[in-house]
């Protein structure tokens, strides 16, 4: 099940009025967890993230899945693969 659907189900359990409309985008944040955890186990709604001060943003997830992908599109013209550089340094 997609991460946004999991957050949507949790929000709807808390308040049925929070159920998303058809094709409505449901925002979520990926938090840090135990090594080897699946993304679906690490997603929370932005409201829950703000309320709970013990959540830590999963920076590795965002670097590998958001930032590196954007950088790859930019550096593709120069035949530079950001993923290779990232993996060699981490």
Coordinates of C-alpha atoms in Angstrom, one line a residue:
X1 CA 0.0 0.0 0.0
X2 CA 1.4 3.4 -0.9
X3 CA 2.7 5.6 2.0
X4 CA 0.1 8.3 1.4
X5 CA -2.7 5.7 1.7
X6 CA -1.4 4.6 5.0
X7 CA -1.4 8.2 6.3
X8 CA -4.9 8.7 4.9
X9 CA -6.2 5.6 6.7
X10 CA -4.7 6.8 10.0
X11 CA -6.1 10.3 9.6
X12 CA -9.6 8.9 8.8
X13 CA -9.5 6.7 11.9
X14 CA -8.8 9.8 14.0
X15 CA -11.5 12.0 12.3
X16 CA -13.7 10.7 9.5
X17 CA -13.9 14.3 8.1
X18 CA -10.2 14.1 7.2
X19 CA -10.9 11.4 4.6
X20 CA -9.4 12.6 1.3
X21 CA -11.5 13.5 -1.6
X22 CA -11.1 11.7 -4.9
X23 CA -7.6 12.4 -6.4
X24 CA -6.6 14.6 -3.4
X25 CA -2.9 14.5 -2.7
X26 CA -2.1 13.2 0.9
X27 CA 1.1 14.6 2.3
X28 CA 3.4 12.5 4.5
X29 CA 6.8 12.7 6.1
X30 CA 9.3 9.9 6.3
X31 CA 10.9 9.7 9.8
X32 CA 13.9 7.8 11.0
X33 CA 13.5 4.4 12.4
X34 CA 15.3 1.1 13.0
X35 CA 17.8 0.0 10.4
X36 CA 16.1 -2.1 7.7
X37 CA 12.6 -0.6 8.3
X38 CA 10.4 -0.3 5.3
X39 CA 9.2 3.2 4.2
X40 CA 5.6 2.3 4.9
X41 CA 6.5 1.8 8.6
X42 CA 8.2 5.2 8.8
X43 CA 5.5 7.6 7.3
X44 CA 3.5 10.0 9.4
X45 CA 1.3 13.0 8.6
X46 CA 2.8 16.4 8.8
X47 CA 0.4 17.2 11.7
X48 CA 1.7 14.2 13.7
X49 CA 5.3 15.2 12.9
X50 CA 4.7 18.7 14.3
X51 CA 2.9 17.4 17.4
X52 CA 5.5 14.8 18.4
X53 CA 8.8 16.4 19.1
X54 CA 10.7 13.1 19.3
X55 CA 10.3 12.3 15.6
X56 CA 13.5 12.8 13.5
X57 CA 13.4 13.4 9.8
X58 CA 14.9 10.5 7.7
X59 CA 17.5 12.6 6.0
X60 CA 19.1 9.6 4.2
X61 CA 15.7 8.8 2.6
X62 CA 15.3 12.3 1.3
X63 CA 18.9 12.6 0.1
X64 CA 18.7 9.2 -1.8
X65 CA 15.2 9.6 -3.2
X66 CA 14.7 13.2 -3.7
X67 CA 17.9 15.3 -3.8
X68 CA 20.0 12.7 -5.7
X69 CA 17.3 12.2 -8.3
X70 CA 17.1 15.9 -9.0
X71 CA 20.9 16.2 -9.1
X72 CA 21.1 13.3 -11.5
X73 CA 18.8 15.0 -14.0
X74 CA 21.0 18.1 -13.8
X75 CA 24.3 16.3 -14.1
X76 CA 23.1 13.8 -16.8
X77 CA 24.2 16.3 -19.5
X78 CA 27.7 16.1 -18.2
X79 CA 27.7 12.3 -18.0
X80 CA 28.1 12.4 -14.2
X81 CA 26.2 9.8 -12.1
X82 CA 25.4 11.2 -8.7
X83 CA 24.3 7.8 -7.4
X84 CA 27.8 6.4 -8.0
X85 CA 29.4 9.3 -6.3
X86 CA 26.9 9.0 -3.3
X87 CA 27.4 5.3 -3.0
X88 CA 31.2 5.6 -3.1
X89 CA 31.2 8.2 -0.2
X90 CA 28.6 6.5 2.0

